[in-house]
Amino acid sequence: MYVPAHFEESRLEALHDLIAQNPFGTLVTHGEHGLDANHIPFLLLPEEGKVGTLHAHVARANPVWQDVANGDEVLVIFRAGDAYISPTWYPSKHEAHRQVPTWNYRVAHAHGRITVRDDERFVRGVVGRLTRAQEATQPAPWKMSDAPADYTDTLLKMIVGIEIEITRLEGKLKLSQNKERRDIVGAGEALKANGERVISEAMLACAASKPE
């Protein structure tokens, strides 16, 4: 990933937080049958391994778990919002007209080595933890035990576990940091007015930390 210095996010805690808040990732593999991409939710275990470990599961019918070998290098991409930025939102554009459109976004790339975990205990644990994490905000959280045990056992046999030891984390927060503070605020407020909350809040926070 191309990361200019002013867009780089290298703080491990910040990258872990981005992944935890945006757990639906794109798993990119290069296996026996070439490049493949699968979109699946991940569970981050930040204290495991060098810079964290990812757990997930895929359908047994999905060939990805047979197409890769344990130890293969993989990439998981996590996105945390994106938005088109119009040059008309920059106050400086109306003075010098030296601005062009762009696209702002926040991403984390987790490089790592994959291990296929085709065992019921691992899979049950992954599903249980993912469920608890996602149901935590519900008024009456659903639990695996809410479903009949034989039904759950049958479904668990239809999925395979995936474990990825992260070897390198890259982060890119493109929030117009290379612009004047007033331009970041102008674009952030325009996004906010348009109902684009995620990137607008990130841009306004960025502007608040930038000197006048």
PDB file of C-alpha atoms in Angstrom:
ATOM      1  CA  MET A   1       0.000   0.000   0.000  1.00  0.00           C
ATOM      2  CA  TYR A   2       1.280   3.448  -0.906  1.00  0.00           C
ATOM      3  CA  VAL A   3       1.373   5.518   2.294  1.00  0.00           C
ATOM      4  CA  PRO A   4       2.693   9.104   2.182  1.00  0.00           C
ATOM      5  CA  ALA A   5       4.151  10.131   5.534  1.00  0.00           C
ATOM      6  CA  HIS A   6       1.345  12.593   6.331  1.00  0.00           C
ATOM      7  CA  PHE A   7      -1.290   9.832   5.965  1.00  0.00           C
ATOM      8  CA  GLU A   8       0.566   7.094   7.861  1.00  0.00           C
ATOM      9  CA  GLU A   9      -0.873   5.574  11.034  1.00  0.00           C
ATOM     10  CA  SER A  10       1.710   3.380  12.765  1.00  0.00           C
ATOM     11  CA  ARG A  11       0.447   3.356  16.366  1.00  0.00           C
ATOM     12  CA  LEU A  12      -0.366  -0.253  17.229  1.00  0.00           C
ATOM     13  CA  GLU A  13      -3.139   0.684  19.639  1.00  0.00           C
ATOM     14  CA  ALA A  14      -4.848   2.879  17.026  1.00  0.00           C
ATOM     15  CA  LEU A  15      -4.662   0.135  14.401  1.00  0.00           C
ATOM     16  CA  HIS A  16      -6.012  -2.464  16.814  1.00  0.00           C
ATOM     17  CA  ASP A  17      -8.883  -0.116  17.647  1.00  0.00           C
ATOM     18  CA  LEU A  18      -9.672   0.429  13.962  1.00  0.00           C
ATOM     19  CA  ILE A  19      -9.852  -3.340  13.414  1.00  0.00           C
ATOM     20  CA  ALA A  20     -11.912  -3.962  16.548  1.00  0.00           C
ATOM     21  CA  GLN A  21     -14.412  -1.274  15.551  1.00  0.00           C
ATOM     22  CA  ASN A  22     -14.548  -2.441  11.923  1.00  0.00           C
ATOM     23  CA  PRO A  23     -14.177  -6.240  12.096  1.00  0.00           C
ATOM     24  CA  PHE A  24     -15.599  -7.063   8.663  1.00  0.00           C
ATOM     25  CA  GLY A  25     -12.450  -7.622   6.617  1.00  0.00           C
ATOM     26  CA  THR A  26     -11.355  -8.724   3.168  1.00  0.00           C
ATOM     27  CA  LEU A  27      -9.112 -11.786   3.272  1.00  0.00           C
ATOM     28  CA  VAL A  28      -6.777 -11.819   0.271  1.00  0.00           C
ATOM     29  CA  THR A  29      -5.043 -15.117  -0.476  1.00  0.00           C
ATOM     30  CA  HIS A  30      -2.764 -16.406  -3.228  1.00  0.00           C
ATOM     31  CA  GLY A  31      -3.248 -20.132  -3.166  1.00  0.00           C
ATOM     32  CA  GLU A  32      -3.012 -23.030  -5.538  1.00  0.00           C
ATOM     33  CA  HIS A  33      -5.628 -21.529  -7.858  1.00  0.00           C
ATOM     34  CA  GLY A  34      -4.332 -17.952  -7.799  1.00  0.00           C
ATOM     35  CA  LEU A  35      -5.576 -14.783  -6.160  1.00  0.00           C
ATOM     36  CA  ASP A  36      -8.811 -14.852  -4.190  1.00  0.00           C
ATOM     37  CA  ALA A  37     -10.669 -12.454  -1.884  1.00  0.00           C
ATOM     38  CA  ASN A  38     -13.239 -13.354   0.748  1.00  0.00           C
ATOM     39  CA  HIS A  39     -15.254 -10.963   2.881  1.00  0.00           C
ATOM     40  CA  ILE A  40     -15.697 -12.213   6.448  1.00  0.00           C
ATOM     41  CA  PRO A  41     -15.907 -10.915  10.044  1.00  0.00           C
ATOM     42  CA  PHE A  42     -12.798 -11.276  12.172  1.00  0.00           C
ATOM     43  CA  LEU A  43     -12.081 -11.386  15.870  1.00  0.00           C
ATOM     44  CA  LEU A  44      -8.875  -9.627  16.932  1.00  0.00           C
ATOM     45  CA  LEU A  45      -6.820 -11.027  19.792  1.00  0.00           C
ATOM     46  CA  PRO A  46      -4.416  -8.103  20.337  1.00  0.00           C
ATOM     47  CA  GLU A  47      -2.246  -9.789  22.962  1.00  0.00           C
ATOM     48  CA  GLU A  48      -1.526 -12.940  20.965  1.00  0.00           C
ATOM     49  CA  GLY A  49       1.514 -13.172  18.695  1.00  0.00           C
ATOM     50  CA  LYS A  50       3.898 -10.418  17.656  1.00  0.00           C
ATOM     51  CA  VAL A  51       1.300  -7.728  16.898  1.00  0.00           C
ATOM     52  CA  GLY A  52      -1.951  -9.635  17.351  1.00  0.00           C
ATOM     53  CA  THR A  53      -3.835 -12.610  15.945  1.00  0.00           C
ATOM     54  CA  LEU A  54      -7.029 -12.804  13.895  1.00  0.00           C
ATOM     55  CA  HIS A  55      -9.644 -15.532  14.220  1.00  0.00           C
ATOM     56  CA  ALA A  56     -12.464 -16.172  11.758  1.00  0.00           C
ATOM     57  CA  HIS A  57     -14.436 -18.911  10.060  1.00  0.00           C
ATOM     58  CA  VAL A  58     -15.572 -19.718   6.535  1.00  0.00           C
ATOM     59  CA  ALA A  59     -18.160 -22.060   5.088  1.00  0.00           C
ATOM     60  CA  ARG A  60     -16.873 -25.582   4.573  1.00  0.00           C
ATOM     61  CA  ALA A  61     -18.154 -25.242   1.005  1.00  0.00           C
ATOM     62  CA  ASN A  62     -15.812 -22.273   0.473  1.00  0.00           C
ATOM     63  CA  PRO A  63     -12.687 -23.617  -1.298  1.00  0.00           C
ATOM     64  CA  VAL A  64     -10.399 -20.997   0.244  1.00  0.00           C
ATOM     65  CA  TRP A  65      -9.482 -23.141   3.254  1.00  0.00           C
ATOM     66  CA  GLN A  66      -8.327 -25.966   0.956  1.00  0.00           C
ATOM     67  CA  ASP A  67      -6.629 -23.658  -1.532  1.00  0.00           C
ATOM     68  CA  VAL A  68      -4.127 -22.341   1.014  1.00  0.00           C
ATOM     69  CA  ALA A  69      -1.465 -24.169   3.000  1.00  0.00           C
ATOM     70  CA  ASN A  70      -0.687 -23.534   6.647  1.00  0.00           C
ATOM     71  CA  GLY A  71       1.954 -20.834   6.867  1.00  0.00           C
ATOM     72  CA  ASP A  72       0.974 -19.130   3.595  1.00  0.00           C
ATOM     73  CA  GLU A  73       1.204 -15.339   3.592  1.00  0.00           C
ATOM     74  CA  VAL A  74      -2.138 -13.570   3.443  1.00  0.00           C
ATOM     75  CA  LEU A  75      -3.478 -10.033   3.688  1.00  0.00           C
ATOM     76  CA  VAL A  76      -6.604  -8.838   5.485  1.00  0.00           C
ATOM     77  CA  ILE A  77      -7.950  -5.374   4.670  1.00  0.00           C
ATOM     78  CA  PHE A  78     -10.120  -3.483   7.150  1.00  0.00           C
ATOM     79  CA  ARG A  79     -11.953  -0.338   6.039  1.00  0.00           C
ATOM     80  CA  ALA A  80     -13.207   2.333   8.417  1.00  0.00           C
ATOM     81  CA  GLY A  81     -15.214   4.639   6.183  1.00  0.00           C
ATOM     82  CA  ASP A  82     -14.636   6.541   2.962  1.00  0.00           C
ATOM     83  CA  ALA A  83     -16.049   9.656   1.330  1.00  0.00           C
ATOM     84  CA  TYR A  84     -15.712  11.793  -1.794  1.00  0.00           C
ATOM     85  CA  ILE A  85     -14.286  15.257  -1.141  1.00  0.00           C
ATOM     86  CA  SER A  86     -15.356  18.116  -3.414  1.00  0.00           C
ATOM     87  CA  PRO A  87     -12.836  20.937  -3.964  1.00  0.00           C
ATOM     88  CA  THR A  88     -15.696  23.436  -3.488  1.00  0.00           C
ATOM     89  CA  TRP A  89     -15.680  22.548   0.224  1.00  0.00           C
ATOM     90  CA  TYR A  90     -12.213  24.034   0.699  1.00  0.00           C
ATOM     91  CA  PRO A  91     -12.287  27.770   1.574  1.00  0.00           C
ATOM     92  CA  SER A  92      -8.914  28.221  -0.138  1.00  0.00           C
ATOM     93  CA  LYS A  93     -10.386  26.992  -3.433  1.00  0.00           C
ATOM     94  CA  HIS A  94     -12.509  30.127  -3.699  1.00  0.00           C
ATOM     95  CA  GLU A  95      -9.413  32.298  -3.367  1.00  0.00           C
ATOM     96  CA  ALA A  96      -6.798  30.614  -5.567  1.00  0.00           C
ATOM     97  CA  HIS A  97      -8.829  27.885  -7.353  1.00  0.00           C
ATOM     98  CA  ARG A  98      -5.918  25.496  -6.833  1.00  0.00           C
ATOM     99  CA  GLN A  99      -7.783  22.470  -5.496  1.00  0.00           C
ATOM    100  CA  VAL A 100      -9.054  19.253  -7.073  1.00  0.00           C
ATOM    101  CA  PRO A 101     -11.418  16.442  -5.988  1.00  0.00           C
ATOM    102  CA  THR A 102     -10.139  13.599  -3.859  1.00  0.00           C
ATOM    103  CA  TRP A 103     -11.358  10.638  -1.821  1.00  0.00           C
ATOM    104  CA  ASN A 104     -10.712  10.270   1.899  1.00  0.00           C
ATOM    105  CA  TYR A 105     -10.673   6.985   3.799  1.00  0.00           C
ATOM    106  CA  ARG A 106      -9.240   5.010   6.703  1.00  0.00           C
ATOM    107  CA  VAL A 107      -7.802   1.511   6.267  1.00  0.00           C
ATOM    108  CA  ALA A 108      -5.642  -1.020   8.061  1.00  0.00           C
ATOM    109  CA  HIS A 109      -3.745  -3.798   6.291  1.00  0.00           C
ATOM    110  CA  ALA A 110      -2.922  -6.869   8.374  1.00  0.00           C
ATOM    111  CA  HIS A 111      -0.210  -9.016   6.801  1.00  0.00           C
ATOM    112  CA  GLY A 112       0.183 -12.443   8.319  1.00  0.00           C
ATOM    113  CA  ARG A 113       0.454 -16.213   8.066  1.00  0.00           C
ATOM    114  CA  ILE A 114      -2.652 -18.358   7.907  1.00  0.00           C
ATOM    115  CA  THR A 115      -3.469 -21.592   9.714  1.00  0.00           C
ATOM    116  CA  VAL A 116      -6.583 -23.623   8.942  1.00  0.00           C
ATOM    117  CA  ARG A 117      -8.233 -24.814  12.169  1.00  0.00           C
ATOM    118  CA  ASP A 118     -10.674 -27.568  11.254  1.00  0.00           C
ATOM    119  CA  ASP A 119     -11.637 -28.556  14.769  1.00  0.00           C
ATOM    120  CA  GLU A 120     -14.984 -28.147  16.525  1.00  0.00           C
ATOM    121  CA  ARG A 121     -13.621 -26.630  19.734  1.00  0.00           C
ATOM    122  CA  PHE A 122     -11.819 -23.806  17.917  1.00  0.00           C
ATOM    123  CA  VAL A 123     -14.774 -23.091  15.640  1.00  0.00           C
ATOM    124  CA  ARG A 124     -17.244 -23.057  18.530  1.00  0.00           C
ATOM    125  CA  GLY A 125     -15.021 -20.636  20.417  1.00  0.00           C
ATOM    126  CA  VAL A 126     -14.702 -18.273  17.441  1.00  0.00           C
ATOM    127  CA  VAL A 127     -18.432 -18.243  16.780  1.00  0.00           C
ATOM    128  CA  GLY A 128     -19.200 -17.728  20.460  1.00  0.00           C
ATOM    129  CA  ARG A 129     -16.806 -14.786  20.856  1.00  0.00           C
ATOM    130  CA  LEU A 130     -17.885 -13.153  17.601  1.00  0.00           C
ATOM    131  CA  THR A 131     -21.512 -13.481  18.620  1.00  0.00           C
ATOM    132  CA  ARG A 132     -20.928 -11.988  22.060  1.00  0.00           C
ATOM    133  CA  ALA A 133     -19.012  -9.068  20.590  1.00  0.00           C
ATOM    134  CA  GLN A 134     -21.668  -8.209  18.015  1.00  0.00           C
ATOM    135  CA  GLU A 135     -24.693  -8.869  20.238  1.00  0.00           C
ATOM    136  CA  ALA A 136     -23.330  -6.779  23.115  1.00  0.00           C
ATOM    137  CA  THR A 137     -25.216  -3.655  21.995  1.00  0.00           C
ATOM    138  CA  GLN A 138     -28.559  -5.415  21.585  1.00  0.00           C
ATOM    139  CA  PRO A 139     -31.226  -4.907  24.285  1.00  0.00           C
ATOM    140  CA  ALA A 140     -31.666  -8.688  24.571  1.00  0.00           C
ATOM    141  CA  PRO A 141     -28.418 -10.262  23.275  1.00  0.00           C
ATOM    142  CA  TRP A 142     -28.792 -13.546  21.419  1.00  0.00           C
ATOM    143  CA  LYS A 143     -26.656 -16.419  22.711  1.00  0.00           C
ATOM    144  CA  MET A 144     -25.621 -19.648  21.053  1.00  0.00           C
ATOM    145  CA  SER A 145     -27.456 -21.511  23.810  1.00  0.00           C
ATOM    146  CA  ASP A 146     -30.711 -19.895  22.629  1.00  0.00           C
ATOM    147  CA  ALA A 147     -30.743 -22.323  19.679  1.00  0.00           C
ATOM    148  CA  PRO A 148     -31.274 -26.099  20.112  1.00  0.00           C
ATOM    149  CA  ALA A 149     -27.945 -27.853  20.723  1.00  0.00           C
ATOM    150  CA  ASP A 150     -28.394 -30.363  17.900  1.00  0.00           C
ATOM    151  CA  TYR A 151     -29.143 -27.518  15.466  1.00  0.00           C
ATOM    152  CA  THR A 152     -26.026 -25.594  16.544  1.00  0.00           C
ATOM    153  CA  ASP A 153     -23.867 -28.718  16.394  1.00  0.00           C
ATOM    154  CA  THR A 154     -24.998 -29.389  12.809  1.00  0.00           C
ATOM    155  CA  LEU A 155     -24.217 -25.845  11.690  1.00  0.00           C
ATOM    156  CA  LEU A 156     -20.784 -25.872  13.337  1.00  0.00           C
ATOM    157  CA  LYS A 157     -19.856 -28.885  11.232  1.00  0.00           C
ATOM    158  CA  MET A 158     -20.522 -26.765   8.148  1.00  0.00           C
ATOM    159  CA  ILE A 159     -17.798 -24.189   8.892  1.00  0.00           C
ATOM    160  CA  VAL A 160     -14.001 -24.222   9.212  1.00  0.00           C
ATOM    161  CA  GLY A 161     -11.837 -22.049  11.453  1.00  0.00           C
ATOM    162  CA  ILE A 162      -9.143 -19.660  10.255  1.00  0.00           C
ATOM    163  CA  GLU A 163      -6.298 -18.278  12.360  1.00  0.00           C
ATOM    164  CA  ILE A 164      -3.941 -15.570  11.116  1.00  0.00           C
ATOM    165  CA  GLU A 165      -0.841 -14.555  13.052  1.00  0.00           C
ATOM    166  CA  ILE A 166      -0.287 -10.919  12.145  1.00  0.00           C
ATOM    167  CA  THR A 167       3.310 -10.250  11.163  1.00  0.00           C
ATOM    168  CA  ARG A 168       2.928  -6.633  10.051  1.00  0.00           C
ATOM    169  CA  LEU A 169       0.281  -3.926  10.384  1.00  0.00           C
ATOM    170  CA  GLU A 170      -0.012  -0.929   8.078  1.00  0.00           C
ATOM    171  CA  GLY A 171      -2.412   1.951   8.541  1.00  0.00           C
ATOM    172  CA  LYS A 172      -3.462   4.795   6.281  1.00  0.00           C
ATOM    173  CA  LEU A 173      -5.732   7.607   7.416  1.00  0.00           C
ATOM    174  CA  LYS A 174      -6.318   9.917   4.451  1.00  0.00           C
ATOM    175  CA  LEU A 175      -8.159  12.825   6.034  1.00  0.00           C
ATOM    176  CA  SER A 176      -6.788  15.844   4.115  1.00  0.00           C
ATOM    177  CA  GLN A 177      -3.940  16.239   6.609  1.00  0.00           C
ATOM    178  CA  ASN A 178      -1.885  17.795   3.800  1.00  0.00           C
ATOM    179  CA  LYS A 179      -4.358  20.698   3.585  1.00  0.00           C
ATOM    180  CA  GLU A 180      -4.732  23.864   5.632  1.00  0.00           C
ATOM    181  CA  ARG A 181      -6.672  23.503   8.863  1.00  0.00           C
ATOM    182  CA  ARG A 182      -9.529  25.655   7.529  1.00  0.00           C
ATOM    183  CA  ASP A 183      -9.813  23.406   4.465  1.00  0.00           C
ATOM    184  CA  ILE A 184      -9.998  20.267   6.593  1.00  0.00           C
ATOM    185  CA  VAL A 185     -12.734  21.885   8.687  1.00  0.00           C
ATOM    186  CA  GLY A 186     -14.610  23.098   5.610  1.00  0.00           C
ATOM    187  CA  ALA A 187     -14.663  19.654   4.019  1.00  0.00           C
ATOM    188  CA  GLY A 188     -15.429  17.945   7.329  1.00  0.00           C
ATOM    189  CA  GLU A 189     -18.398  20.218   8.010  1.00  0.00           C
ATOM    190  CA  ALA A 190     -19.692  19.710   4.452  1.00  0.00           C
ATOM    191  CA  LEU A 191     -19.581  15.939   4.908  1.00  0.00           C
ATOM    192  CA  LYS A 192     -21.346  16.297   8.242  1.00  0.00           C
ATOM    193  CA  ALA A 193     -24.108  18.356   6.640  1.00  0.00           C
ATOM    194  CA  ASN A 194     -24.494  15.633   4.005  1.00  0.00           C
ATOM    195  CA  GLY A 195     -24.970  12.979   6.675  1.00  0.00           C
ATOM    196  CA  GLU A 196     -21.518  11.385   6.266  1.00  0.00           C
ATOM    197  CA  ARG A 197     -20.657  10.941   9.928  1.00  0.00           C
ATOM    198  CA  VAL A 198     -17.656   8.576  10.005  1.00  0.00           C
ATOM    199  CA  ILE A 199     -15.167  10.467   7.854  1.00  0.00           C
ATOM    200  CA  SER A 200     -16.503  13.893   8.855  1.00  0.00           C
ATOM    201  CA  GLU A 201     -15.871  13.185  12.541  1.00  0.00           C
ATOM    202  CA  ALA A 202     -12.402  11.845  11.778  1.00  0.00           C
ATOM    203  CA  MET A 203     -11.546  14.923   9.698  1.00  0.00           C
ATOM    204  CA  LEU A 204     -12.818  17.369  12.309  1.00  0.00           C
ATOM    205  CA  ALA A 205     -10.817  15.578  14.996  1.00  0.00           C
ATOM    206  CA  CYS A 206      -7.764  15.779  12.746  1.00  0.00           C
ATOM    207  CA  ALA A 207      -8.331  19.504  12.210  1.00  0.00           C
ATOM    208  CA  ALA A 208      -8.645  20.106  15.953  1.00  0.00           C
ATOM    209  CA  SER A 209      -5.182  18.657  16.517  1.00  0.00           C
ATOM    210  CA  LYS A 210      -3.561  20.656  13.703  1.00  0.00           C
ATOM    211  CA  PRO A 211      -1.999  24.075  14.388  1.00  0.00           C
ATOM    212  CA  GLU A 212      -3.627  27.095  12.773  1.00  0.00           C
TER     213      GLU A 212
END
